[in-house]
Coordinates of N, CA and C in Angstrom, one line a residue:
X1149 N 15.6 51.3 32.4 CA 15.3 51.5 30.9 C 16.6 51.6 30.1
X1150 N 17.6 52.3 30.7 CA 18.8 52.5 30.0 C 19.5 51.1 29.9
X1151 N 19.3 50.3 31.0 CA 19.9 49.0 31.0 C 19.3 48.1 29.8
X1152 N 18.0 48.3 29.6 CA 17.4 47.5 28.6 C 17.9 47.9 27.2
X1153 N 18.2 49.2 27.0 CA 18.8 49.6 25.7 C 20.2 49.0 25.6
X1154 N 20.9 49.0 26.7 CA 22.3 48.5 26.6 C 22.2 47.0 26.2
X1155 N 21.3 46.3 26.9 CA 21.2 44.8 26.6 C 20.8 44.6 25.2
X1156 N 19.9 45.4 24.6 CA 19.5 45.3 23.3 C 20.7 45.5 22.3
X1157 N 21.4 46.5 22.6 CA 22.6 46.8 21.8 C 23.6 45.7 21.8
X1158 N 23.8 45.2 23.0 CA 24.8 44.1 23.2 C 24.3 42.9 22.4
X1159 N 23.0 42.6 22.5 CA 22.5 41.4 21.7 C 22.7 41.6 20.2
X1160 N 22.4 42.8 19.8 CA 22.6 43.1 18.3 C 24.0 42.9 17.9
X1161 N 24.9 43.4 18.8 CA 26.4 43.2 18.5 C 26.8 41.8 18.4
X1162 N 26.4 41.0 19.4 CA 26.8 39.6 19.4 C 26.1 38.9 18.2
X1163 N 24.9 39.3 17.9 CA 24.2 38.6 16.7 C 25.0 38.9 15.4
X1164 N 25.4 40.2 15.2 CA 26.1 40.5 14.0 C 27.5 39.8 14.0
X1165 N 28.1 39.7 15.2 CA 29.4 39.0 15.3 C 29.2 37.5 14.9
X1166 N 28.2 36.9 15.4 CA 27.9 35.5 15.0 C 27.7 35.4 13.5
X1167 N 27.0 36.3 12.9 CA 26.8 36.3 11.5 C 28.1 36.4 10.7
X1168 N 28.9 37.3 11.2 CA 30.3 37.4 10.5 C 31.0 36.1 10.7
X1169 N 31.0 35.5 11.9 CA 31.6 34.3 12.1 C 31.1 33.2 11.1
X1170 N 29.8 33.1 10.9 CA 29.3 32.2 10.0 C 29.8 32.4 8.6
X1171 N 29.8 33.7 8.2 CA 30.3 34.0 6.8 C 31.8 33.6 6.7
X1172 N 32.6 33.8 7.7 CA 34.0 33.5 7.7 C 34.1 31.9 7.6
X1173 N 33.3 31.2 8.4 CA 33.4 29.8 8.3 C 33.0 29.3 6.9
X1174 N 32.0 29.9 6.3 CA 31.6 29.5 4.9 C 32.8 29.7 4.0
X1175 N 33.4 30.9 4.1 CA 34.5 31.2 3.2 C 35.7 30.2 3.4
X1176 N 36.0 29.9 4.7 CA 37.0 28.9 5.0 C 36.7 27.5 4.3
X1177 N 35.5 27.1 4.5 CA 35.1 25.8 3.9 C 35.2 25.8 2.4
X1178 N 34.8 26.9 1.8 CA 35.0 27.0 0.3 C 36.4 26.9 -0.1
X1179 N 37.3 27.6 0.7 CA 38.7 27.6 0.4 C 39.3 26.2 0.5
X1180 N 38.8 25.5 1.6 CA 39.3 24.1 1.8 C 38.9 23.2 0.6
X1181 N 37.6 23.4 0.2 CA 37.1 22.6 -0.9 C 37.9 22.9 -2.2
X1182 N 38.2 24.2 -2.4 CA 38.9 24.6 -3.6 C 40.3 24.0 -3.7
X1183 N 41.0 23.9 -2.6 CA 42.4 23.5 -2.6 C 42.5 22.0 -2.7

């Protein structure tokens, strides 16, 4: 049961990290377009 909680937390972490990565990529693209 504890392992399941850990897995869920890890999944949440990686998901939010991927979302941050997407946001960074978007910002980079906008910067490239602007320059």
